[in-house]
Amino acid sequence: MRPTERSAGQANEARGLLRQALELAQQGDYAAALATIQRAIQSGADEYTCYMHIAALERQRQQTDAAMLALQHAIELQPHRTDAREKMAELYLEAGNVDAAIEQAAQVLRRDPDNVTVRPLLVAAHLEKGDWESALRVLDELIALAPNEPIYHFNQAQVFQELGQWGLALIAYDRVAEIGTDRELADRALEAMAMLDRIQIDHILTLVLEDPQFRRQIQEDPEGALIDRHFALSRPGMTALRVILSQMQDKDLPWKPVLYH
């Protein structure tokens, strides 16, 4: 047998062993699948690919340390590739090692600055640490790379909401609804906007009843009064507030609100 024929035969055998390993894994026989991948390596299969398969199988059977070891082998074999580092970052985050997850994600971005796969994981890691500013920075990068991806705007809105920056949260939620490509997400964004409006309107009405200075200001300049007190309503929320104020009885207020349209 000529060398080229022998090489082609080994490659076919290696591919066949990998297919067999995947079939065994689908049947739940992980031990046999792992042994078959080892045979594939001995038959000349691409080692990087094999170690990625080993890591996936070890992860499926919840052997995190073994999965990380396989990924480390893959990284050592081809340090310029990013998919092994992405998986390593995921495992670190799942294991609660947030700093290590951030470091692996950062290494991915150093090699692939436009990578959008690892950035959501990096957002999750920063949020786990309570580093809101870093999370927002990464979300800004994601939105710049994929401005019409609604989930990034939705996540940004959630962070703004957590920080109490309700005006910015409403803008981001409104963008999700405006994009509209994910109907379920758009509905969730509209629900979140309505909830923020309800919370704020309750506070506004309490101030109207209890704070004479605020009462005068909202009578003269409703929008300015809300801005001064750091309220931010959506367009439907502002309309709802005007209607509520107009329906309040004179016995509820010492003045009749002057509403602007």
PDB file of C-alpha atoms in Angstrom:
ATOM      1  CA  MET A   1       0.000   0.000   0.000  1.00  0.00           C
ATOM      2  CA  ARG A   2       1.353   3.371  -1.025  1.00  0.00           C
ATOM      3  CA  PRO A   3       1.848   6.043   1.722  1.00  0.00           C
ATOM      4  CA  THR A   4      -0.946   8.217   0.333  1.00  0.00           C
ATOM      5  CA  GLU A   5      -3.354   5.272   0.388  1.00  0.00           C
ATOM      6  CA  ARG A   6      -2.299   4.377   3.924  1.00  0.00           C
ATOM      7  CA  SER A   7      -2.806   8.002   5.011  1.00  0.00           C
ATOM      8  CA  ALA A   8      -6.253   8.158   3.392  1.00  0.00           C
ATOM      9  CA  GLY A   9      -7.196   4.880   5.046  1.00  0.00           C
ATOM     10  CA  GLN A  10      -6.149   6.168   8.477  1.00  0.00           C
ATOM     11  CA  ALA A  11      -8.122   9.368   7.964  1.00  0.00           C
ATOM     12  CA  ASN A  12     -11.233   7.402   7.025  1.00  0.00           C
ATOM     13  CA  GLU A  13     -10.767   5.133  10.039  1.00  0.00           C
ATOM     14  CA  ALA A  14     -10.376   8.144  12.352  1.00  0.00           C
ATOM     15  CA  ARG A  15     -13.531   9.791  10.979  1.00  0.00           C
ATOM     16  CA  GLY A  16     -15.418   6.542  11.364  1.00  0.00           C
ATOM     17  CA  LEU A  17     -14.303   6.215  14.983  1.00  0.00           C
ATOM     18  CA  LEU A  18     -15.434   9.775  15.750  1.00  0.00           C
ATOM     19  CA  ARG A  19     -18.847   9.073  14.216  1.00  0.00           C
ATOM     20  CA  GLN A  20     -19.059   5.911  16.287  1.00  0.00           C
ATOM     21  CA  ALA A  21     -18.131   7.857  19.432  1.00  0.00           C
ATOM     22  CA  LEU A  22     -20.893  10.382  18.800  1.00  0.00           C
ATOM     23  CA  GLU A  23     -23.423   7.566  18.308  1.00  0.00           C
ATOM     24  CA  LEU A  24     -22.329   5.958  21.563  1.00  0.00           C
ATOM     25  CA  ALA A  25     -22.667   9.280  23.357  1.00  0.00           C
ATOM     26  CA  GLN A  26     -26.197   9.730  21.985  1.00  0.00           C
ATOM     27  CA  GLN A  27     -27.005   6.318  23.458  1.00  0.00           C
ATOM     28  CA  GLY A  28     -25.648   7.463  26.824  1.00  0.00           C
ATOM     29  CA  ASP A  29     -22.621   5.152  26.778  1.00  0.00           C
ATOM     30  CA  TYR A  30     -20.087   7.855  27.622  1.00  0.00           C
ATOM     31  CA  ALA A  31     -17.331   5.513  28.776  1.00  0.00           C
ATOM     32  CA  ALA A  32     -17.353   3.663  25.441  1.00  0.00           C
ATOM     33  CA  ALA A  33     -17.566   6.967  23.557  1.00  0.00           C
ATOM     34  CA  LEU A  34     -14.505   8.330  25.356  1.00  0.00           C
ATOM     35  CA  ALA A  35     -12.560   5.136  24.711  1.00  0.00           C
ATOM     36  CA  THR A  36     -13.479   5.315  21.027  1.00  0.00           C
ATOM     37  CA  ILE A  37     -12.236   8.904  20.788  1.00  0.00           C
ATOM     38  CA  GLN A  38      -8.914   7.785  22.277  1.00  0.00           C
ATOM     39  CA  ARG A  39      -8.720   5.161  19.542  1.00  0.00           C
ATOM     40  CA  ALA A  40      -9.451   7.888  16.986  1.00  0.00           C
ATOM     41  CA  ILE A  41      -6.515   9.913  18.320  1.00  0.00           C
ATOM     42  CA  GLN A  42      -4.250   6.874  17.944  1.00  0.00           C
ATOM     43  CA  SER A  43      -5.542   6.476  14.386  1.00  0.00           C
ATOM     44  CA  GLY A  44      -4.423   9.977  13.493  1.00  0.00           C
ATOM     45  CA  ALA A  45      -7.607  12.007  13.997  1.00  0.00           C
ATOM     46  CA  ASP A  46      -7.200  15.731  14.553  1.00  0.00           C
ATOM     47  CA  GLU A  47      -6.297  15.968  18.230  1.00  0.00           C
ATOM     48  CA  TYR A  48      -7.819  19.390  18.754  1.00  0.00           C
ATOM     49  CA  THR A  49     -11.183  18.140  17.482  1.00  0.00           C
ATOM     50  CA  CYS A  50     -10.913  14.995  19.598  1.00  0.00           C
ATOM     51  CA  TYR A  51     -10.192  16.902  22.790  1.00  0.00           C
ATOM     52  CA  MET A  52     -13.125  19.215  22.088  1.00  0.00           C
ATOM     53  CA  HIS A  53     -15.347  16.127  21.789  1.00  0.00           C
ATOM     54  CA  ILE A  54     -13.897  14.721  25.012  1.00  0.00           C
ATOM     55  CA  ALA A  55     -14.610  17.993  26.807  1.00  0.00           C
ATOM     56  CA  ALA A  56     -18.206  17.985  25.566  1.00  0.00           C
ATOM     57  CA  LEU A  57     -18.748  14.408  26.725  1.00  0.00           C
ATOM     58  CA  GLU A  58     -17.178  15.021  30.127  1.00  0.00           C
ATOM     59  CA  ARG A  59     -19.357  18.095  30.519  1.00  0.00           C
ATOM     60  CA  GLN A  60     -22.456  16.078  29.650  1.00  0.00           C
ATOM     61  CA  ARG A  61     -21.682  13.617  32.388  1.00  0.00           C
ATOM     62  CA  GLN A  62     -20.899  16.495  34.782  1.00  0.00           C
ATOM     63  CA  GLN A  63     -17.188  15.778  35.085  1.00  0.00           C
ATOM     64  CA  THR A  64     -16.090  19.416  35.097  1.00  0.00           C
ATOM     65  CA  ASP A  65     -12.436  18.840  36.005  1.00  0.00           C
ATOM     66  CA  ALA A  66     -12.028  16.276  33.232  1.00  0.00           C
ATOM     67  CA  ALA A  67     -13.725  18.604  30.744  1.00  0.00           C
ATOM     68  CA  MET A  68     -11.398  21.450  31.718  1.00  0.00           C
ATOM     69  CA  LEU A  69      -8.369  19.170  31.360  1.00  0.00           C
ATOM     70  CA  ALA A  70      -9.438  18.218  27.843  1.00  0.00           C
ATOM     71  CA  LEU A  71      -9.984  21.869  26.931  1.00  0.00           C
ATOM     72  CA  GLN A  72      -6.559  22.748  28.304  1.00  0.00           C
ATOM     73  CA  HIS A  73      -5.032  20.088  26.018  1.00  0.00           C
ATOM     74  CA  ALA A  74      -6.898  21.625  23.072  1.00  0.00           C
ATOM     75  CA  ILE A  75      -5.696  25.134  23.957  1.00  0.00           C
ATOM     76  CA  GLU A  76      -2.096  23.930  24.208  1.00  0.00           C
ATOM     77  CA  LEU A  77      -2.383  22.261  20.805  1.00  0.00           C
ATOM     78  CA  GLN A  78      -3.812  25.317  19.034  1.00  0.00           C
ATOM     79  CA  PRO A  79      -3.583  28.406  21.252  1.00  0.00           C
ATOM     80  CA  HIS A  80      -4.699  30.733  18.438  1.00  0.00           C
ATOM     81  CA  ARG A  81      -8.153  29.130  18.209  1.00  0.00           C
ATOM     82  CA  THR A  82     -10.893  30.553  20.393  1.00  0.00           C
ATOM     83  CA  ASP A  83     -13.631  27.934  20.694  1.00  0.00           C
ATOM     84  CA  ALA A  84     -11.811  25.931  23.390  1.00  0.00           C
ATOM     85  CA  ARG A  85     -11.241  29.111  25.401  1.00  0.00           C
ATOM     86  CA  GLU A  86     -14.923  30.014  25.022  1.00  0.00           C
ATOM     87  CA  LYS A  87     -15.940  26.642  26.459  1.00  0.00           C
ATOM     88  CA  MET A  88     -13.363  27.010  29.228  1.00  0.00           C
ATOM     89  CA  ALA A  89     -14.833  30.401  30.151  1.00  0.00           C
ATOM     90  CA  GLU A  90     -18.315  28.839  30.300  1.00  0.00           C
ATOM     91  CA  LEU A  91     -17.089  26.093  32.619  1.00  0.00           C
ATOM     92  CA  TYR A  92     -15.306  28.539  34.897  1.00  0.00           C
ATOM     93  CA  LEU A  93     -18.454  30.635  35.161  1.00  0.00           C
ATOM     94  CA  GLU A  94     -20.595  27.583  35.907  1.00  0.00           C
ATOM     95  CA  ALA A  95     -18.100  26.565  38.601  1.00  0.00           C
ATOM     96  CA  GLY A  96     -18.286  30.025  40.201  1.00  0.00           C
ATOM     97  CA  ASN A  97     -14.724  30.988  39.278  1.00  0.00           C
ATOM     98  CA  VAL A  98     -15.775  34.340  37.846  1.00  0.00           C
ATOM     99  CA  ASP A  99     -12.310  35.918  37.601  1.00  0.00           C
ATOM    100  CA  ALA A 100     -10.984  32.954  35.627  1.00  0.00           C
ATOM    101  CA  ALA A 101     -14.022  33.127  33.328  1.00  0.00           C
ATOM    102  CA  ILE A 102     -13.370  36.810  32.680  1.00  0.00           C
ATOM    103  CA  GLU A 103      -9.686  36.133  31.967  1.00  0.00           C
ATOM    104  CA  GLN A 104     -10.493  33.380  29.452  1.00  0.00           C
ATOM    105  CA  ALA A 105     -13.099  35.597  27.773  1.00  0.00           C
ATOM    106  CA  ALA A 106     -10.580  38.442  27.612  1.00  0.00           C
ATOM    107  CA  GLN A 107      -8.072  36.127  25.918  1.00  0.00           C
ATOM    108  CA  VAL A 108     -10.700  35.221  23.330  1.00  0.00           C
ATOM    109  CA  LEU A 109     -11.312  38.899  22.587  1.00  0.00           C
ATOM    110  CA  ARG A 110      -7.602  39.620  22.300  1.00  0.00           C
ATOM    111  CA  ARG A 111      -7.449  37.029  19.535  1.00  0.00           C
ATOM    112  CA  ASP A 112     -10.862  37.791  18.027  1.00  0.00           C
ATOM    113  CA  PRO A 113     -11.945  41.368  18.872  1.00  0.00           C
ATOM    114  CA  ASP A 114     -15.273  41.078  17.032  1.00  0.00           C
ATOM    115  CA  ASN A 115     -16.307  37.854  18.754  1.00  0.00           C
ATOM    116  CA  VAL A 116     -19.988  38.037  19.765  1.00  0.00           C
ATOM    117  CA  THR A 117     -20.151  34.527  21.225  1.00  0.00           C
ATOM    118  CA  VAL A 118     -18.087  35.151  24.339  1.00  0.00           C
ATOM    119  CA  ARG A 119     -19.307  38.675  25.102  1.00  0.00           C
ATOM    120  CA  PRO A 120     -22.705  37.622  26.556  1.00  0.00           C
ATOM    121  CA  LEU A 121     -20.812  35.275  28.859  1.00  0.00           C
ATOM    122  CA  LEU A 122     -18.561  38.179  29.829  1.00  0.00           C
ATOM    123  CA  VAL A 123     -21.648  40.270  30.621  1.00  0.00           C
ATOM    124  CA  ALA A 124     -22.943  37.479  32.868  1.00  0.00           C
ATOM    125  CA  ALA A 125     -19.570  37.261  34.641  1.00  0.00           C
ATOM    126  CA  HIS A 126     -19.454  41.012  35.299  1.00  0.00           C
ATOM    127  CA  LEU A 127     -23.022  40.943  36.609  1.00  0.00           C
ATOM    128  CA  GLU A 128     -22.103  38.050  38.888  1.00  0.00           C
ATOM    129  CA  LYS A 129     -19.394  40.269  40.373  1.00  0.00           C
ATOM    130  CA  GLY A 130     -21.757  43.230  40.616  1.00  0.00           C
ATOM    131  CA  ASP A 131     -19.597  45.171  38.156  1.00  0.00           C
ATOM    132  CA  TRP A 132     -22.441  46.994  36.424  1.00  0.00           C
ATOM    133  CA  GLU A 133     -20.268  49.454  34.528  1.00  0.00           C
ATOM    134  CA  SER A 134     -18.185  46.710  32.927  1.00  0.00           C
ATOM    135  CA  ALA A 135     -21.356  44.811  32.015  1.00  0.00           C
ATOM    136  CA  LEU A 136     -22.767  47.925  30.344  1.00  0.00           C
ATOM    137  CA  ARG A 137     -19.490  48.506  28.488  1.00  0.00           C
ATOM    138  CA  VAL A 138     -19.595  44.996  27.010  1.00  0.00           C
ATOM    139  CA  LEU A 139     -23.280  45.393  26.133  1.00  0.00           C
ATOM    140  CA  ASP A 140     -22.424  48.628  24.334  1.00  0.00           C
ATOM    141  CA  GLU A 141     -19.824  46.682  22.335  1.00  0.00           C
ATOM    142  CA  LEU A 142     -22.377  43.978  21.492  1.00  0.00           C
ATOM    143  CA  ILE A 143     -24.924  46.554  20.367  1.00  0.00           C
ATOM    144  CA  ALA A 144     -22.292  48.253  18.195  1.00  0.00           C
ATOM    145  CA  LEU A 145     -21.468  44.901  16.566  1.00  0.00           C
ATOM    146  CA  ALA A 146     -25.105  43.796  16.205  1.00  0.00           C
ATOM    147  CA  PRO A 147     -27.390  46.847  16.558  1.00  0.00           C
ATOM    148  CA  ASN A 148     -30.540  44.970  15.526  1.00  0.00           C
ATOM    149  CA  GLU A 149     -30.133  42.072  17.962  1.00  0.00           C
ATOM    150  CA  PRO A 150     -32.973  42.671  20.462  1.00  0.00           C
ATOM    151  CA  ILE A 151     -31.607  40.533  23.297  1.00  0.00           C
ATOM    152  CA  TYR A 152     -28.639  42.870  23.739  1.00  0.00           C
ATOM    153  CA  HIS A 153     -30.914  45.889  24.123  1.00  0.00           C
ATOM    154  CA  PHE A 154     -33.122  43.893  26.488  1.00  0.00           C
ATOM    155  CA  ASN A 155     -30.157  42.924  28.660  1.00  0.00           C
ATOM    156  CA  GLN A 156     -28.963  46.527  28.636  1.00  0.00           C
ATOM    157  CA  ALA A 157     -32.413  47.656  29.780  1.00  0.00           C
ATOM    158  CA  GLN A 158     -32.354  45.137  32.632  1.00  0.00           C
ATOM    159  CA  VAL A 159     -29.010  46.476  33.865  1.00  0.00           C
ATOM    160  CA  PHE A 160     -30.232  50.079  33.654  1.00  0.00           C
ATOM    161  CA  GLN A 161     -33.360  49.068  35.570  1.00  0.00           C
ATOM    162  CA  GLU A 162     -31.266  47.371  38.250  1.00  0.00           C
ATOM    163  CA  LEU A 163     -29.252  50.578  38.607  1.00  0.00           C
ATOM    164  CA  GLY A 164     -32.413  52.656  38.936  1.00  0.00           C
ATOM    165  CA  GLN A 165     -31.720  54.450  35.655  1.00  0.00           C
ATOM    166  CA  TRP A 166     -35.315  54.077  34.560  1.00  0.00           C
ATOM    167  CA  GLY A 167     -35.212  56.576  31.711  1.00  0.00           C
ATOM    168  CA  LEU A 168     -32.373  54.714  30.009  1.00  0.00           C
ATOM    169  CA  ALA A 169     -34.100  51.405  30.759  1.00  0.00           C
ATOM    170  CA  LEU A 170     -37.273  52.619  29.049  1.00  0.00           C
ATOM    171  CA  ILE A 171     -35.306  53.732  25.982  1.00  0.00           C
ATOM    172  CA  ALA A 172     -33.629  50.311  25.723  1.00  0.00           C
ATOM    173  CA  TYR A 173     -36.895  48.405  26.242  1.00  0.00           C
ATOM    174  CA  ASP A 174     -38.562  50.619  23.634  1.00  0.00           C
ATOM    175  CA  ARG A 175     -35.777  49.726  21.196  1.00  0.00           C
ATOM    176  CA  VAL A 176     -36.510  46.015  21.733  1.00  0.00           C
ATOM    177  CA  ALA A 177     -40.171  46.593  20.886  1.00  0.00           C
ATOM    178  CA  GLU A 178     -39.201  48.762  17.905  1.00  0.00           C
ATOM    179  CA  ILE A 179     -36.917  46.092  16.430  1.00  0.00           C
ATOM    180  CA  GLY A 180     -39.743  43.582  16.832  1.00  0.00           C
ATOM    181  CA  THR A 181     -37.968  40.567  15.353  1.00  0.00           C
ATOM    182  CA  ASP A 182     -38.491  38.532  18.529  1.00  0.00           C
ATOM    183  CA  ARG A 183     -42.189  38.847  19.356  1.00  0.00           C
ATOM    184  CA  GLU A 184     -41.916  37.171  22.747  1.00  0.00           C
ATOM    185  CA  LEU A 185     -39.015  39.412  23.774  1.00  0.00           C
ATOM    186  CA  ALA A 186     -40.841  42.492  22.474  1.00  0.00           C
ATOM    187  CA  ASP A 187     -43.878  41.579  24.592  1.00  0.00           C
ATOM    188  CA  ARG A 188     -41.639  41.159  27.645  1.00  0.00           C
ATOM    189  CA  ALA A 189     -40.109  44.571  26.948  1.00  0.00           C
ATOM    190  CA  LEU A 190     -43.556  46.177  26.746  1.00  0.00           C
ATOM    191  CA  GLU A 191     -44.550  44.487  30.012  1.00  0.00           C
ATOM    192  CA  ALA A 192     -41.368  45.768  31.672  1.00  0.00           C
ATOM    193  CA  MET A 193     -42.068  49.291  30.439  1.00  0.00           C
ATOM    194  CA  ALA A 194     -45.622  49.132  31.779  1.00  0.00           C
ATOM    195  CA  MET A 195     -44.333  47.908  35.145  1.00  0.00           C
ATOM    196  CA  LEU A 196     -41.816  50.755  35.374  1.00  0.00           C
ATOM    197  CA  ASP A 197     -44.577  53.205  34.524  1.00  0.00           C
ATOM    198  CA  ARG A 198     -46.872  51.775  37.229  1.00  0.00           C
ATOM    199  CA  ILE A 199     -44.170  51.939  39.896  1.00  0.00           C
ATOM    200  CA  GLN A 200     -43.317  55.521  39.037  1.00  0.00           C
ATOM    201  CA  ILE A 201     -46.914  56.702  38.725  1.00  0.00           C
ATOM    202  CA  ASP A 202     -47.610  55.379  42.226  1.00  0.00           C
ATOM    203  CA  HIS A 203     -44.672  57.423  43.552  1.00  0.00           C
ATOM    204  CA  ILE A 204     -45.714  60.487  41.556  1.00  0.00           C
ATOM    205  CA  LEU A 205     -49.278  60.406  42.878  1.00  0.00           C
ATOM    206  CA  THR A 206     -48.010  60.034  46.428  1.00  0.00           C
ATOM    207  CA  LEU A 207     -45.866  63.142  45.948  1.00  0.00           C
ATOM    208  CA  VAL A 208     -48.775  65.014  44.391  1.00  0.00           C
ATOM    209  CA  LEU A 209     -50.863  64.374  47.501  1.00  0.00           C
ATOM    210  CA  GLU A 210     -48.132  64.929  50.077  1.00  0.00           C
ATOM    211  CA  ASP A 211     -45.713  67.514  48.653  1.00  0.00           C
ATOM    212  CA  PRO A 212     -47.167  71.035  48.058  1.00  0.00           C
ATOM    213  CA  GLN A 213     -44.087  72.175  46.139  1.00  0.00           C
ATOM    214  CA  PHE A 214     -44.296  69.219  43.756  1.00  0.00           C
ATOM    215  CA  ARG A 215     -48.043  69.824  43.348  1.00  0.00           C
ATOM    216  CA  ARG A 216     -47.401  73.382  42.191  1.00  0.00           C
ATOM    217  CA  GLN A 217     -44.589  72.342  39.890  1.00  0.00           C
ATOM    218  CA  ILE A 218     -46.518  69.560  38.194  1.00  0.00           C
ATOM    219  CA  GLN A 219     -49.422  71.940  37.718  1.00  0.00           C
ATOM    220  CA  GLU A 220     -47.218  74.456  35.954  1.00  0.00           C
ATOM    221  CA  ASP A 221     -44.774  72.162  34.156  1.00  0.00           C
ATOM    222  CA  PRO A 222     -45.587  68.433  34.378  1.00  0.00           C
ATOM    223  CA  GLU A 223     -42.645  67.180  32.329  1.00  0.00           C
ATOM    224  CA  GLY A 224     -40.166  69.448  34.105  1.00  0.00           C
ATOM    225  CA  ALA A 225     -41.506  68.330  37.492  1.00  0.00           C
ATOM    226  CA  LEU A 226     -40.914  64.699  36.607  1.00  0.00           C
ATOM    227  CA  ILE A 227     -37.401  65.354  35.327  1.00  0.00           C
ATOM    228  CA  ASP A 228     -36.485  67.271  38.478  1.00  0.00           C
ATOM    229  CA  ARG A 229     -37.506  64.291  40.602  1.00  0.00           C
ATOM    230  CA  HIS A 230     -35.716  61.836  38.295  1.00  0.00           C
ATOM    231  CA  PHE A 231     -38.875  60.189  36.984  1.00  0.00           C
ATOM    232  CA  ALA A 232     -38.992  58.963  33.395  1.00  0.00           C
ATOM    233  CA  LEU A 233     -42.236  57.673  31.912  1.00  0.00           C
ATOM    234  CA  SER A 234     -42.822  56.079  28.560  1.00  0.00           C
ATOM    235  CA  ARG A 235     -45.164  57.810  26.131  1.00  0.00           C
ATOM    236  CA  PRO A 236     -48.104  55.594  27.166  1.00  0.00           C
ATOM    237  CA  GLY A 237     -47.116  56.105  30.809  1.00  0.00           C
ATOM    238  CA  MET A 238     -47.185  59.882  30.448  1.00  0.00           C
ATOM    239  CA  THR A 239     -50.604  59.688  28.813  1.00  0.00           C
ATOM    240  CA  ALA A 240     -51.883  57.485  31.624  1.00  0.00           C
ATOM    241  CA  LEU A 241     -50.584  59.902  34.260  1.00  0.00           C
ATOM    242  CA  ARG A 242     -52.337  62.839  32.584  1.00  0.00           C
ATOM    243  CA  VAL A 243     -55.612  60.916  32.531  1.00  0.00           C
ATOM    244  CA  ILE A 244     -55.302  59.934  36.198  1.00  0.00           C
ATOM    245  CA  LEU A 245     -54.538  63.467  37.278  1.00  0.00           C
ATOM    246  CA  SER A 246     -57.439  64.830  35.250  1.00  0.00           C
ATOM    247  CA  GLN A 247     -59.813  62.359  36.904  1.00  0.00           C
ATOM    248  CA  MET A 248     -58.756  63.131  40.469  1.00  0.00           C
ATOM    249  CA  GLN A 249     -61.511  64.914  42.361  1.00  0.00           C
ATOM    250  CA  ASP A 250     -61.148  68.348  43.909  1.00  0.00           C
ATOM    251  CA  LYS A 251     -61.486  66.697  47.310  1.00  0.00           C
ATOM    252  CA  ASP A 252     -58.327  64.718  46.539  1.00  0.00           C
ATOM    253  CA  LEU A 253     -56.306  67.793  45.588  1.00  0.00           C
ATOM    254  CA  PRO A 254     -56.230  71.384  46.739  1.00  0.00           C
ATOM    255  CA  TRP A 255     -56.119  72.404  43.066  1.00  0.00           C
ATOM    256  CA  LYS A 256     -57.386  71.213  39.744  1.00  0.00           C
ATOM    257  CA  PRO A 257     -54.410  70.056  37.630  1.00  0.00           C
ATOM    258  CA  VAL A 258     -53.687  72.042  34.494  1.00  0.00           C
ATOM    259  CA  LEU A 259     -52.804  69.392  31.933  1.00  0.00           C
ATOM    260  CA  TYR A 260     -50.898  70.038  28.741  1.00  0.00           C
ATOM    261  CA  HIS A 261     -51.272  68.135  25.487  1.00  0.00           C
TER     262      HIS A 261
END
